CSV table of N, CA, C and O in Angstrom, one decimal:
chain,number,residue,atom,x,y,z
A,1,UNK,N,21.6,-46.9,10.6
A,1,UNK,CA,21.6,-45.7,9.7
A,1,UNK,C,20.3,-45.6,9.0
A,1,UNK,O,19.9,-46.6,8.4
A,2,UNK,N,19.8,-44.6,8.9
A,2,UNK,CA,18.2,-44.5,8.0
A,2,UNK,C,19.0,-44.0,6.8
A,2,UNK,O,20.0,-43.3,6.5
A,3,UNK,N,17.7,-44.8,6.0
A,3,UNK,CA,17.9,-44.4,4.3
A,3,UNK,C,17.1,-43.4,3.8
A,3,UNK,O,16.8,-43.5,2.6
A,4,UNK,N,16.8,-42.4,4.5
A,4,UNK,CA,15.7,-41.5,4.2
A,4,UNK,C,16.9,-39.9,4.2
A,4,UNK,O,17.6,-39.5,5.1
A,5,UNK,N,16.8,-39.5,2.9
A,5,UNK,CA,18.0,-38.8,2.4
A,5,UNK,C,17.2,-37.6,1.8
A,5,UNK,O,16.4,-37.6,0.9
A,6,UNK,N,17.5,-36.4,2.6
A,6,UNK,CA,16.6,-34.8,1.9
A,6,UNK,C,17.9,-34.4,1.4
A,6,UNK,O,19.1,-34.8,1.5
A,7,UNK,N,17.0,-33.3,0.5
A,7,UNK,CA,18.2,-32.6,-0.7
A,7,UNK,C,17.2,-30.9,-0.3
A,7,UNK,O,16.0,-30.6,-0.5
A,8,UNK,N,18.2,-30.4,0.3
A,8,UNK,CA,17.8,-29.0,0.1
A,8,UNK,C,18.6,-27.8,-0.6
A,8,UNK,O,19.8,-27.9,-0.6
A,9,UNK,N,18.2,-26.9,-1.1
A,9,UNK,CA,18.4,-26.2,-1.7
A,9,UNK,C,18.8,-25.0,-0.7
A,9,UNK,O,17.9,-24.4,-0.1
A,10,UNK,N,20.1,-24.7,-0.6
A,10,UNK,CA,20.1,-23.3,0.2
A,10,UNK,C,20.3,-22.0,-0.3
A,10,UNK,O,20.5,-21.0,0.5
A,11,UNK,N,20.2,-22.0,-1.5
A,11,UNK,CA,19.5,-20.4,-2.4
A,11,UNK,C,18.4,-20.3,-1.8
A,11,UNK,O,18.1,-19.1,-1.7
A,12,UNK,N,17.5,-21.1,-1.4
A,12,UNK,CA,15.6,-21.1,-1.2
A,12,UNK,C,15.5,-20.7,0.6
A,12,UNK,O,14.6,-20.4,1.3
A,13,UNK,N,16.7,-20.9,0.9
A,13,UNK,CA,16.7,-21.0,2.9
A,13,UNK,C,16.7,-19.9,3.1
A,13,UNK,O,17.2,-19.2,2.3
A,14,UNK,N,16.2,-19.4,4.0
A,14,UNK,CA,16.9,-17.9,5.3
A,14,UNK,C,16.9,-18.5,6.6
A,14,UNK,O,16.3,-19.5,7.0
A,15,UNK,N,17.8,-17.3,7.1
A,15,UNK,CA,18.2,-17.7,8.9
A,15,UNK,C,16.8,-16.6,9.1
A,15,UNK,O,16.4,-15.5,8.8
A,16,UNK,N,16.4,-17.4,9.8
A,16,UNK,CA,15.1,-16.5,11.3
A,16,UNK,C,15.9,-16.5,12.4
A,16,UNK,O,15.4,-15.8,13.3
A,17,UNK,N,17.4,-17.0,12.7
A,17,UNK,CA,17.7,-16.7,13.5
A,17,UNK,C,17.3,-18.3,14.6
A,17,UNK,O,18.1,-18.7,15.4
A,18,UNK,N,16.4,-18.8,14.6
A,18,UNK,CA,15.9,-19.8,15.2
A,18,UNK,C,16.3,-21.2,14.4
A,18,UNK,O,16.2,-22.2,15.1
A,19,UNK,N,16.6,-21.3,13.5
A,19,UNK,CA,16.9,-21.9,12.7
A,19,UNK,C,16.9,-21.9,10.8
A,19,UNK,O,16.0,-21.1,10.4
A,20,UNK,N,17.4,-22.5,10.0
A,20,UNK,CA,17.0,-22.4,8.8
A,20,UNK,C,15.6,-23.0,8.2
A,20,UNK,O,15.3,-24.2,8.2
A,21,UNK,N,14.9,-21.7,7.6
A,21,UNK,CA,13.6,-22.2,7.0
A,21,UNK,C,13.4,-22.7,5.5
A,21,UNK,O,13.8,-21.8,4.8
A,22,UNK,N,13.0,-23.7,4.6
A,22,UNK,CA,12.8,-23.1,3.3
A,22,UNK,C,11.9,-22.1,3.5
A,22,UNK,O,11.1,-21.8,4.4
A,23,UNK,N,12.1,-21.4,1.9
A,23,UNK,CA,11.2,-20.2,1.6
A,23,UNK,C,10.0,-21.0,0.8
A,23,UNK,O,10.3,-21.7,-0.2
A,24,UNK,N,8.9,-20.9,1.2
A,24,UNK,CA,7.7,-21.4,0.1
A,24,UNK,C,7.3,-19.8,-0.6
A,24,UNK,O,7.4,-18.6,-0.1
A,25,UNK,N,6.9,-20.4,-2.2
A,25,UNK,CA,6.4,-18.8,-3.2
A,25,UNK,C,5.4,-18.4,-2.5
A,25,UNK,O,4.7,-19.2,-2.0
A,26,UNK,N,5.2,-17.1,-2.3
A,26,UNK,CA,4.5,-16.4,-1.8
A,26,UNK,C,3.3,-16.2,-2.8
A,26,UNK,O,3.4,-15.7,-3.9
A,27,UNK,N,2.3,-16.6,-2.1
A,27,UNK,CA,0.7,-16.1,-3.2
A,27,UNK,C,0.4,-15.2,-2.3
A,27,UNK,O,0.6,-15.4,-1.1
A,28,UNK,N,-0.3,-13.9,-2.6
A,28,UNK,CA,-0.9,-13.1,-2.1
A,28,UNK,C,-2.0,-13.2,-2.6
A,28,UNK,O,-1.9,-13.2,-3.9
A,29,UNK,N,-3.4,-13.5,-2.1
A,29,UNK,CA,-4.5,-13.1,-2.3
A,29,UNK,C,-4.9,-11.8,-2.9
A,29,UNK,O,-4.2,-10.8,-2.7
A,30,UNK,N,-6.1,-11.6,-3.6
A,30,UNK,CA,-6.2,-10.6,-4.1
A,30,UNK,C,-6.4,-9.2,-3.0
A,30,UNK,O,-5.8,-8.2,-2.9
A,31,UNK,N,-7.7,-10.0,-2.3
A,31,UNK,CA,-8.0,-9.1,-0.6
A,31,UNK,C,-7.0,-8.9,0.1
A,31,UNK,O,-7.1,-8.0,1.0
A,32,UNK,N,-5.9,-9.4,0.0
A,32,UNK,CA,-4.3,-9.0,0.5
A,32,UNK,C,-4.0,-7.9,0.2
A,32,UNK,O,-4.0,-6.9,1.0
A,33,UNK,N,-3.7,-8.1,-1.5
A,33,UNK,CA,-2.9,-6.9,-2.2
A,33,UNK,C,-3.6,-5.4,-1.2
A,33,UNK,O,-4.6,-5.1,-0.7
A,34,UNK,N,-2.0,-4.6,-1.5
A,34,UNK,CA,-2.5,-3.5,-0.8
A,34,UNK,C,-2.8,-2.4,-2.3
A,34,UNK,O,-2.1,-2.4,-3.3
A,35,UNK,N,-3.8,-1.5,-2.1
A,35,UNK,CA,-3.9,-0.7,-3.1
A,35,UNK,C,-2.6,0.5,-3.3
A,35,UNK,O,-2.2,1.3,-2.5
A,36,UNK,N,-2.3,0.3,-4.4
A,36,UNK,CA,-1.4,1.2,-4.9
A,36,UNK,C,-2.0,2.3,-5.6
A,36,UNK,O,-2.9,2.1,-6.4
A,37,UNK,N,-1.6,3.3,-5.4
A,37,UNK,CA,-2.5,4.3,-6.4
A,37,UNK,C,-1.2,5.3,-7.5
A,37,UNK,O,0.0,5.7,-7.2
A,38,UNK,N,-1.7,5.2,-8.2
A,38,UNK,CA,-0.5,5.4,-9.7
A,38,UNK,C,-0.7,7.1,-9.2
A,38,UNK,O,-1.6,7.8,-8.8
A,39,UNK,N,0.5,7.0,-9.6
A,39,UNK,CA,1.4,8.0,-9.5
A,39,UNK,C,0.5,9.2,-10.5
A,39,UNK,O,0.0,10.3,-10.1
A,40,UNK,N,0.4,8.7,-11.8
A,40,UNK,CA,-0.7,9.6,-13.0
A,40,UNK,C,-2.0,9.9,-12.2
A,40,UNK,O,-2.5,10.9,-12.6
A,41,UNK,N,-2.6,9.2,-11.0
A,41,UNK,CA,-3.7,9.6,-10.4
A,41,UNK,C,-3.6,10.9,-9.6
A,41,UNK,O,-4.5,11.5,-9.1
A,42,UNK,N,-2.4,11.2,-9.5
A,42,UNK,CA,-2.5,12.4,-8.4
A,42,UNK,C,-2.0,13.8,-9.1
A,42,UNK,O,-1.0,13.9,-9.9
A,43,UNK,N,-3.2,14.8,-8.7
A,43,UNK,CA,-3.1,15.8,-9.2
A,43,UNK,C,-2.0,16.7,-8.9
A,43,UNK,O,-2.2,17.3,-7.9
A,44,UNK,N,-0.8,16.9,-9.7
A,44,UNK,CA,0.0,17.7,-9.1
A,44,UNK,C,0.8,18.8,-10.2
A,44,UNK,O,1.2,18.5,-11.4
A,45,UNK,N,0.8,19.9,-9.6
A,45,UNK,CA,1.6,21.1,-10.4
A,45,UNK,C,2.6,21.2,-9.7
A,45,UNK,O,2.6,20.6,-8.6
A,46,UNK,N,4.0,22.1,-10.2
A,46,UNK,CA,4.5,22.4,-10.0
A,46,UNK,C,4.5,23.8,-8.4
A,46,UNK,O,5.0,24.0,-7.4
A,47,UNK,N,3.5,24.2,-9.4
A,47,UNK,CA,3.1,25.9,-8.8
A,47,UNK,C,2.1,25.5,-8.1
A,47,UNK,O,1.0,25.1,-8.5
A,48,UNK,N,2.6,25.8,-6.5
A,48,UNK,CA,1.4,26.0,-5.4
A,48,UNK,C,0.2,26.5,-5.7
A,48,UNK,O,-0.8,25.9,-5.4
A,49,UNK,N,0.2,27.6,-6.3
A,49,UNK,CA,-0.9,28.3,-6.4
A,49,UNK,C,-2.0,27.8,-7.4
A,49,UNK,O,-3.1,28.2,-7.4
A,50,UNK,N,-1.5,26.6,-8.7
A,50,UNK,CA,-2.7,25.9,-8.9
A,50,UNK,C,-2.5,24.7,-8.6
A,50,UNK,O,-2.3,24.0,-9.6
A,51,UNK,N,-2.4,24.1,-7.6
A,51,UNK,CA,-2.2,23.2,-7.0
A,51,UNK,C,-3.6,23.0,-6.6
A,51,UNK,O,-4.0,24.0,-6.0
A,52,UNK,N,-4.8,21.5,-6.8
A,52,UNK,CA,-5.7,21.1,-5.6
A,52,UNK,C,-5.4,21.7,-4.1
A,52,UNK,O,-4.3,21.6,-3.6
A,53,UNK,N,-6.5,22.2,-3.7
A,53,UNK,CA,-6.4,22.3,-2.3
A,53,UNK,C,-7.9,21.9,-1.5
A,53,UNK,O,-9.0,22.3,-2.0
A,54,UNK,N,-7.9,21.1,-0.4
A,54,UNK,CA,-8.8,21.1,0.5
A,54,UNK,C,-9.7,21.5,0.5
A,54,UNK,O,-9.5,22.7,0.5
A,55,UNK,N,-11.1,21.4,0.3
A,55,UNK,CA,-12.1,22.0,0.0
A,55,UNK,C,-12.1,22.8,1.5
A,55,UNK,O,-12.0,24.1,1.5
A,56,UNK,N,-12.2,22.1,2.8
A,56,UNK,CA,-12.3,22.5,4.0
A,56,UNK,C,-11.3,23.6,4.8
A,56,UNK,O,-11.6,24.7,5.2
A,57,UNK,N,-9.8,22.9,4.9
A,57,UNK,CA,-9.0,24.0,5.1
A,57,UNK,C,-8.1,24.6,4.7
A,57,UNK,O,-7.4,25.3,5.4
A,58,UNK,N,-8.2,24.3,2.8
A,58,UNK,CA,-7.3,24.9,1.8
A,58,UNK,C,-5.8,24.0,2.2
A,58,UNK,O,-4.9,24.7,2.1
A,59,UNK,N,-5.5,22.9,2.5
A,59,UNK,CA,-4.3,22.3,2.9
A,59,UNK,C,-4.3,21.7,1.8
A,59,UNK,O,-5.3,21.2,1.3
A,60,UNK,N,-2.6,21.7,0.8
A,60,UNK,CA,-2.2,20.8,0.3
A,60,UNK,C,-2.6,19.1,0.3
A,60,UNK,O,-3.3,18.5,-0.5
A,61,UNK,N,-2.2,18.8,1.2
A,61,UNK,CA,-2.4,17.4,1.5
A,61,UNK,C,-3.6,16.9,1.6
A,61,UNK,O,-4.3,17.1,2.6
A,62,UNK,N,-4.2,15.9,0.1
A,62,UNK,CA,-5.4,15.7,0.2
A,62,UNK,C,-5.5,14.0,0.3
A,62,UNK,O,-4.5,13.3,0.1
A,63,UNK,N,-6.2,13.5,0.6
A,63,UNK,CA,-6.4,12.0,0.4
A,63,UNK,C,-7.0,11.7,-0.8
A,63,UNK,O,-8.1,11.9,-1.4
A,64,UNK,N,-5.6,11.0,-1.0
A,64,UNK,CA,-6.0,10.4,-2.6
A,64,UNK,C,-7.1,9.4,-2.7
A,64,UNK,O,-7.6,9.2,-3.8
A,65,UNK,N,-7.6,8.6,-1.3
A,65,UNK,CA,-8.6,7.3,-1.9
A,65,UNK,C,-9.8,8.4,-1.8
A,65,UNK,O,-10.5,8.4,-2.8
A,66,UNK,N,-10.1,9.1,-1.1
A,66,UNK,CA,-11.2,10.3,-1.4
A,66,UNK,C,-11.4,10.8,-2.9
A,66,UNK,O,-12.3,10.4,-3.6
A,67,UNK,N,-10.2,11.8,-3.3
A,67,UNK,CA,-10.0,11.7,-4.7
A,67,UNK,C,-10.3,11.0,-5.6
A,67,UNK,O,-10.9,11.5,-6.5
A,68,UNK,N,-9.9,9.8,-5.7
A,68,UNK,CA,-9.7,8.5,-6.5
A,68,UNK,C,-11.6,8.5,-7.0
A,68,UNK,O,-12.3,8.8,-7.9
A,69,UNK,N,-11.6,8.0,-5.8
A,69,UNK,CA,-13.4,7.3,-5.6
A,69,UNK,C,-14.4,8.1,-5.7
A,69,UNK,O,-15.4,7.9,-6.4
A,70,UNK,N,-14.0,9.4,-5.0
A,70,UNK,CA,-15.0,10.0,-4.9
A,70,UNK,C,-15.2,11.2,-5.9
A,70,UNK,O,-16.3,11.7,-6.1
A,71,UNK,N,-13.6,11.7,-6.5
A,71,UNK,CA,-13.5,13.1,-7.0
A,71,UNK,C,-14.0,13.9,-5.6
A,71,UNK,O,-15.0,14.6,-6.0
A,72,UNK,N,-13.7,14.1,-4.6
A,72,UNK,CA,-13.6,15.1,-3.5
A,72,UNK,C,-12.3,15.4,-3.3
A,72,UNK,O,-11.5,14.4,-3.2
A,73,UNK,N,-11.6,16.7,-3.0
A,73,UNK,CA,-10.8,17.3,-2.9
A,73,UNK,C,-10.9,17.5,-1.4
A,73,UNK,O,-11.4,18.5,-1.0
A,74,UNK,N,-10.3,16.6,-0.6
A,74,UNK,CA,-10.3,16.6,0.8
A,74,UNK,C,-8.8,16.0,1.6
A,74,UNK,O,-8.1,15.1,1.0
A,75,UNK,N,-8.5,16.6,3.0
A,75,UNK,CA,-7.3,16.1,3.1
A,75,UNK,C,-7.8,15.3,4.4
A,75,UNK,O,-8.9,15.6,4.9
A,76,UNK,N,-6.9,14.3,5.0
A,76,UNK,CA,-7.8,13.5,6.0
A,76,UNK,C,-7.7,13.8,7.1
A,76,UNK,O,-8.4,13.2,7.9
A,77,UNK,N,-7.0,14.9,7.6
A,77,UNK,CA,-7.4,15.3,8.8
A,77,UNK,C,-9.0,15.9,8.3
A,77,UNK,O,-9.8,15.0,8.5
A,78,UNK,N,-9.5,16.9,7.8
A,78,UNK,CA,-10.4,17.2,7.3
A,78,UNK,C,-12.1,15.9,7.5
A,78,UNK,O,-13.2,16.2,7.9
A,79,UNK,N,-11.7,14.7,7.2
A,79,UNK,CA,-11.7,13.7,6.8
A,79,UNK,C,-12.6,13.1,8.1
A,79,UNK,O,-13.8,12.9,8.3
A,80,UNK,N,-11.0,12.7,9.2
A,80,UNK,CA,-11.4,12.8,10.4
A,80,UNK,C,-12.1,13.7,11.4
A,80,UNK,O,-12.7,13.2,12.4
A,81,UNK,N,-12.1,14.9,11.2
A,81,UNK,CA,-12.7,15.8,11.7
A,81,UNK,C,-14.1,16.6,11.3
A,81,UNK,O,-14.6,17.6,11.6
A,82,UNK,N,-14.5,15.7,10.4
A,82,UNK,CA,-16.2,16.2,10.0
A,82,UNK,C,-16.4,14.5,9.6
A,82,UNK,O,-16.1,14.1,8.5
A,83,UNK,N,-16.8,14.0,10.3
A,83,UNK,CA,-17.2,12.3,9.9
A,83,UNK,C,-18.5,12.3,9.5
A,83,UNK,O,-18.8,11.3,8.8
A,84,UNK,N,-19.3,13.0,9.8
A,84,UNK,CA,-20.7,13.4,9.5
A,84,UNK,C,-21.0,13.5,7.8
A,84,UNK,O,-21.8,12.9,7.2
A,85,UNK,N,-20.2,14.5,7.4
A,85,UNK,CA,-19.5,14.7,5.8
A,85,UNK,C,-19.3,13.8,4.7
A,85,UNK,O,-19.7,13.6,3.6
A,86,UNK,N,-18.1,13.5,5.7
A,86,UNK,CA,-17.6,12.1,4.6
A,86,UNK,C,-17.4,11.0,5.2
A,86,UNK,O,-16.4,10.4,5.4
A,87,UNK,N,-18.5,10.6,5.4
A,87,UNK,CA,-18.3,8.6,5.9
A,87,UNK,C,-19.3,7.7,5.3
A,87,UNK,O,-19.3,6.5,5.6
């Protein structure tokens, strides 16, 4: 009989389905984190009509990291489609 005795914790386990894993804490690196952009950053009215629009094709839908960084009022099709512009 071996004398070598584990104690696991099964609040910390999940099934993969392949077997039971412990969970180790999750560190995310900083270069991980994904950027979030606050909700207060995005310019928005109620009323379409002063609403930001596209400098290019007047579309609602602008890209916020454009915005953010650059203060350009651009949506990303826009974005993708003149790379010359904005890259």
């Amino acid at each position: 009989m071996s004398s070598n005795y584990y104690e696991y914790n099964l609040a910390t386990m999940r099934d993969t389905k392949g077997g039971f894993l412990e969970e180790e804490p999750k560190h995310e690196s900083p270069k991980k984190k994904r950027r979030i952009i606050d909700i207060n950053d995005i310019p928005y009215n109620p009323d379409p009509e002063e609403c930001p629009l596209c400098v290019e094709c007047g579309s609602l839908d602008l890209d916020m990291i454009y915005l953010k960084l650059f203060k350009v009022y651009v949506c990303k099709s826009c974005v993708e489609a003149v790379p010359d512009k904005y890259s």
